[in-house]
């Protein structure tokens, strides 16, 4: 298995989480706005928002 494939498997949705975190930091937004801006469906958006802190998940990401 390629290392990149392994990394992707352990960090699903990393790019989506980065984008969501950036939007949440920029200003308060409704779920409807977040769905429209990110293209995430209601289920996945709900899962991401239910994380204790999106920043914790992306803490290793370069800003």
N, CA, C and O atoms as a GROMACS GRO file, in nm:
protein
  252
    1UNK      N    1   0.083  -0.118   0.000
    1UNK     CA    2   0.000   0.000   0.000
    1UNK      C    3   0.088   0.125   0.000
    1UNK      O    4   0.186   0.131   0.074
    2UNK      N    5   0.054   0.223  -0.083
    2UNK     CA    6   0.129   0.347  -0.089
    2UNK      C    7   0.111   0.427   0.040
    2UNK      O    8   0.002   0.425   0.098
    3UNK      N    9   0.216   0.497   0.086
    3UNK     CA   10   0.203   0.580   0.206
    3UNK      C   11   0.092   0.683   0.196
    3UNK      O   12   0.022   0.707   0.294
    4UNK      N   13   0.074   0.746   0.079
    4UNK     CA   14  -0.030   0.848   0.065
    4UNK      C   15  -0.168   0.786   0.084
    4UNK      O   16  -0.256   0.848   0.144
    5UNK      N   17  -0.187   0.665   0.034
    5UNK     CA   18  -0.315   0.598   0.052
    5UNK      C   19  -0.338   0.568   0.200
    5UNK      O   20  -0.449   0.584   0.250
    6UNK      N   21  -0.234   0.526   0.268
    6UNK     CA   22  -0.245   0.499   0.411
    6UNK      C   23  -0.281   0.626   0.486
    6UNK      O   24  -0.368   0.624   0.573
    7UNK      N   25  -0.213   0.738   0.454
    7UNK     CA   26  -0.244   0.864   0.520
    7UNK      C   27  -0.386   0.908   0.495
    7UNK      O   28  -0.453   0.955   0.587
    8UNK      N   29  -0.435   0.893   0.372
    8UNK     CA   30  -0.572   0.929   0.340
    8UNK      C   31  -0.670   0.845   0.420
    8UNK      O   32  -0.774   0.894   0.463
    9UNK      N   33  -0.637   0.720   0.439
    9UNK     CA   34  -0.725   0.632   0.513
    9UNK      C   35  -0.735   0.675   0.659
    9UNK      O   36  -0.842   0.663   0.720
   10UNK      N   37  -0.627   0.724   0.716
   10UNK     CA   38  -0.627   0.764   0.856
   10UNK      C   39  -0.676   0.906   0.879
   10UNK      O   40  -0.704   0.944   0.992
   11UNK      N   41  -0.688   0.983   0.773
   11UNK     CA   42  -0.734   1.122   0.787
   11UNK      C   43  -0.844   1.151   0.686
   11UNK      O   44  -0.827   1.235   0.597
   12UNK      N   45  -0.958   1.083   0.699
   12UNK     CA   46  -1.064   1.107   0.602
   12UNK      C   47  -1.118   1.248   0.614
   12UNK      O   48  -1.137   1.299   0.725
   13UNK      N   49  -1.142   1.311   0.501
   13UNK     CA   50  -1.202   1.443   0.501
   13UNK      C   51  -1.114   1.555   0.551
   13UNK      O   52  -1.165   1.660   0.591
   14UNK      N   53  -0.983   1.536   0.550
   14UNK     CA   54  -0.894   1.638   0.606
   14UNK      C   55  -0.914   1.773   0.537
   14UNK      O   56  -0.922   1.876   0.603
   15UNK      N   57  -0.922   1.773   0.405
   15UNK     CA   58  -0.939   1.899   0.332
   15UNK      C   59  -1.075   1.961   0.366
   15UNK      O   60  -1.085   2.082   0.384
   16UNK      N   61  -1.178   1.879   0.374
   16UNK     CA   62  -1.311   1.930   0.410
   16UNK      C   63  -1.308   1.993   0.549
   16UNK      O   64  -1.368   2.098   0.571
   17UNK      N   65  -1.239   1.928   0.641
   17UNK     CA   66  -1.229   1.982   0.776
   17UNK      C   67  -1.150   2.112   0.780
   17UNK      O   68  -1.185   2.203   0.855
   18UNK      N   69  -1.046   2.121   0.701
   18UNK     CA   70  -0.968   2.246   0.694
   18UNK      C   71  -1.057   2.361   0.647
   18UNK      O   72  -1.060   2.469   0.706
   19UNK      N   73  -1.132   2.334   0.539
   19UNK     CA   74  -1.219   2.438   0.483
   19UNK      C   75  -1.328   2.477   0.582
   19UNK      O   76  -1.357   2.595   0.599
   20UNK      N   77  -1.387   2.378   0.648
   20UNK     CA   78  -1.490   2.407   0.747
   20UNK      C   79  -1.433   2.487   0.863
   20UNK      O   80  -1.496   2.582   0.910
   21UNK      N   81  -1.317   2.450   0.909
   21UNK     CA   82  -1.254   2.522   1.020
   21UNK      C   83  -1.227   2.667   0.982
   21UNK      O   84  -1.249   2.757   1.063
   22UNK      N   85  -1.180   2.689   0.859
   22UNK     CA   86  -1.153   2.826   0.814
   22UNK      C   87  -1.282   2.908   0.809
   22UNK      O   88  -1.284   3.024   0.849
   23UNK      N   89  -1.389   2.847   0.762
   23UNK     CA   90  -1.517   2.918   0.757
   23UNK      C   91  -1.568   2.951   0.897
   23UNK      O   92  -1.619   3.060   0.922
   24UNK      N   93  -1.553   2.856   0.988
   24UNK     CA   94  -1.600   2.879   1.125
   24UNK      C   95  -1.519   2.986   1.196
   24UNK      O   96  -1.572   3.060   1.279
   25UNK      N   97  -1.391   2.996   1.163
   25UNK     CA   98  -1.308   3.100   1.224
   25UNK      C   99  -1.338   3.238   1.167
   25UNK      O  100  -1.323   3.338   1.236
   26UNK      N  101  -1.382   3.244   1.042
   26UNK     CA  102  -1.401   3.373   0.976
   26UNK      C  103  -1.520   3.451   1.030
   26UNK      O  104  -1.511   3.573   1.046
   27UNK      N  105  -1.630   3.383   1.060
   27UNK     CA  106  -1.749   3.450   1.115
   27UNK      C  107  -1.854   3.344   1.148
   27UNK      O  108  -1.849   3.234   1.094
   28UNK      N  109  -1.948   3.378   1.235
   28UNK     CA  110  -2.056   3.283   1.264
   28UNK      C  111  -2.141   3.259   1.138
   28UNK      O  112  -2.170   3.352   1.063
   29UNK      N  113  -2.179   3.135   1.117
   29UNK     CA  114  -2.259   3.100   0.999
   29UNK      C  115  -2.363   2.996   1.038
   29UNK      O  116  -2.341   2.916   1.129
   30UNK      N  117  -2.474   2.997   0.968
   30UNK     CA  118  -2.578   2.897   0.991
   30UNK      C  119  -2.538   2.766   0.923
   30UNK      O  120  -2.448   2.764   0.839
   31UNK      N  121  -2.604   2.658   0.961
   31UNK     CA  122  -2.576   2.530   0.896
   31UNK      C  123  -2.607   2.537   0.747
   31UNK      O  124  -2.535   2.480   0.665
   32UNK      N  125  -2.714   2.607   0.712
   32UNK     CA  126  -2.750   2.621   0.571
   32UNK      C  127  -2.639   2.692   0.493
   32UNK      O  128  -2.605   2.650   0.383
   33UNK      N  129  -2.584   2.798   0.550
   33UNK     CA  130  -2.473   2.868   0.485
   33UNK      C  131  -2.352   2.776   0.471
   33UNK      O  132  -2.288   2.773   0.366
   34UNK      N  133  -2.322   2.702   0.577
   34UNK     CA  134  -2.207   2.611   0.573
   34UNK      C  135  -2.227   2.503   0.467
   34UNK      O  136  -2.133   2.468   0.395
   35UNK      N  137  -2.348   2.449   0.457
   35UNK     CA  138  -2.375   2.347   0.353
   35UNK      C  139  -2.353   2.406   0.215
   35UNK      O  140  -2.293   2.343   0.128
   36UNK      N  141  -2.403   2.527   0.194
   36UNK     CA  142  -2.391   2.592   0.063
   36UNK      C  143  -2.245   2.622   0.029
   36UNK      O  144  -2.200   2.598  -0.083
   37UNK      N  145  -2.171   2.673   0.126
   37UNK     CA  146  -2.032   2.713   0.101
   37UNK      C  147  -1.937   2.594   0.086
   37UNK      O  148  -1.840   2.601   0.010
   38UNK      N  149  -1.964   2.486   0.159
   38UNK     CA  150  -1.873   2.371   0.157
   38UNK      C  151  -1.916   2.262   0.061
   38UNK      O  152  -1.833   2.182   0.017
   39UNK      N  153  -2.044   2.257   0.029
   39UNK     CA  154  -2.094   2.149  -0.054
   39UNK      C  155  -2.116   2.021   0.024
   39UNK      O  156  -2.148   1.917  -0.035
   40UNK      N  157  -2.099   2.025   0.156
   40UNK     CA  158  -2.121   1.908   0.240
   40UNK      C  159  -2.271   1.884   0.256
   40UNK      O  160  -2.350   1.978   0.264
   41UNK      N  161  -2.308   1.758   0.262
   41UNK     CA  162  -2.447   1.724   0.289
   41UNK      C  163  -2.478   1.743   0.437
   41UNK      O  164  -2.387   1.759   0.518
   42UNK      N  165  -2.606   1.740   0.472
   42UNK     CA  166  -2.644   1.763   0.611
   42UNK      C  167  -2.586   1.660   0.708
   42UNK      O  168  -2.551   1.694   0.822
   43UNK      N  169  -2.574   1.536   0.665
   43UNK     CA  170  -2.520   1.431   0.753
   43UNK      C  171  -2.373   1.451   0.783
   43UNK      O  172  -2.331   1.447   0.899
   44UNK      N  173  -2.294   1.471   0.678
   44UNK     CA  174  -2.150   1.486   0.697
   44UNK      C  175  -2.120   1.616   0.772
   44UNK      O  176  -2.034   1.618   0.859
   45UNK      N  177  -2.192   1.725   0.737
   45UNK     CA  178  -2.172   1.851   0.807
   45UNK      C  179  -2.204   1.833   0.956
   45UNK      O  180  -2.130   1.882   1.041
   46UNK      N  181  -2.312   1.764   0.986
   46UNK     CA  182  -2.347   1.738   1.125
   46UNK      C  183  -2.241   1.659   1.198
   46UNK      O  184  -2.210   1.687   1.314
   47UNK      N  185  -2.184   1.560   1.130
   47UNK     CA  186  -2.076   1.481   1.191
   47UNK      C  187  -1.957   1.569   1.222
   47UNK      O  188  -1.900   1.561   1.332
   48UNK      N  189  -1.918   1.652   1.128
   48UNK     CA  190  -1.802   1.739   1.149
   48UNK      C  191  -1.829   1.841   1.259
   48UNK      O  192  -1.742   1.867   1.342
   49UNK      N  193  -1.949   1.897   1.261
   49UNK     CA  194  -1.980   1.996   1.363
   49UNK      C  195  -1.993   1.934   1.502
   49UNK      O  196  -1.975   2.002   1.603
   50UNK      N  197  -2.022   1.804   1.507
   50UNK     CA  198  -2.034   1.738   1.636
   50UNK      C  199  -1.898   1.705   1.698
   50UNK      O  200  -1.891   1.666   1.815
   51UNK      N  201  -1.792   1.719   1.620
   51UNK     CA  202  -1.659   1.700   1.676
   51UNK      C  203  -1.640   1.803   1.787
   51UNK      O  204  -1.686   1.917   1.775
   52UNK      N  205  -1.574   1.764   1.891
   52UNK     CA  206  -1.559   1.856   2.004
   52UNK      C  207  -1.496   1.988   1.959
   52UNK      O  208  -1.542   2.095   1.999
   53UNK      N  209  -1.392   1.980   1.878
   53UNK     CA  210  -1.328   2.101   1.824
   53UNK      C  211  -1.270   2.066   1.688
   53UNK      O  212  -1.183   1.980   1.677
   54UNK      N  213  -1.319   2.134   1.585
   54UNK     CA  214  -1.266   2.108   1.451
   54UNK      C  215  -1.117   2.138   1.448
   54UNK      O  216  -1.041   2.070   1.380
   55UNK      N  217  -1.074   2.239   1.520
   55UNK     CA  218  -0.933   2.275   1.525
   55UNK      C  219  -0.845   2.164   1.578
   55UNK      O  220  -0.730   2.151   1.536
   56UNK      N  221  -0.896   2.084   1.671
   56UNK     CA  222  -0.820   1.973   1.725
   56UNK      C  223  -0.790   1.871   1.615
   56UNK      O  224  -0.680   1.816   1.609
   57UNK      N  225  -0.888   1.847   1.530
   57UNK     CA  226  -0.871   1.749   1.424
   57UNK      C  227  -0.766   1.797   1.325
   57UNK      O  228  -0.687   1.717   1.273
   58UNK      N  229  -0.764   1.926   1.299
   58UNK     CA  230  -0.670   1.983   1.202
   58UNK      C  231  -0.551   2.050   1.270
   58UNK      O  232  -0.482   2.129   1.207
   59UNK      N  233  -0.526   2.021   1.395
   59UNK     CA  234  -0.417   2.084   1.467
   59UNK      C  235  -0.282   2.062   1.403
   59UNK      O  236  -0.191   2.144   1.420
   60UNK      N  237  -0.267   1.954   1.328
   60UNK     CA  238  -0.140   1.927   1.261
   60UNK      C  239  -0.129   1.996   1.126
   60UNK      O  240  -0.023   1.992   1.064
   61UNK      N  241  -0.236   2.060   1.080
   61UNK     CA  242  -0.239   2.122   0.948
   61UNK      C  243  -0.166   2.256   0.950
   61UNK      O  244  -0.168   2.328   1.050
   62UNK      N  245  -0.102   2.288   0.840
   62UNK     CA  246  -0.040   2.420   0.824
   62UNK      C  247  -0.150   2.519   0.787
   62UNK      O  248  -0.233   2.490   0.701
   63UNK      N  249  -0.151   2.634   0.851
   63UNK     CA  250  -0.253   2.735   0.818
   63UNK      C  251  -0.201   2.832   0.718
   63UNK      O  252  -0.272   2.924   0.679
   0.00000   0.00000   0.00000
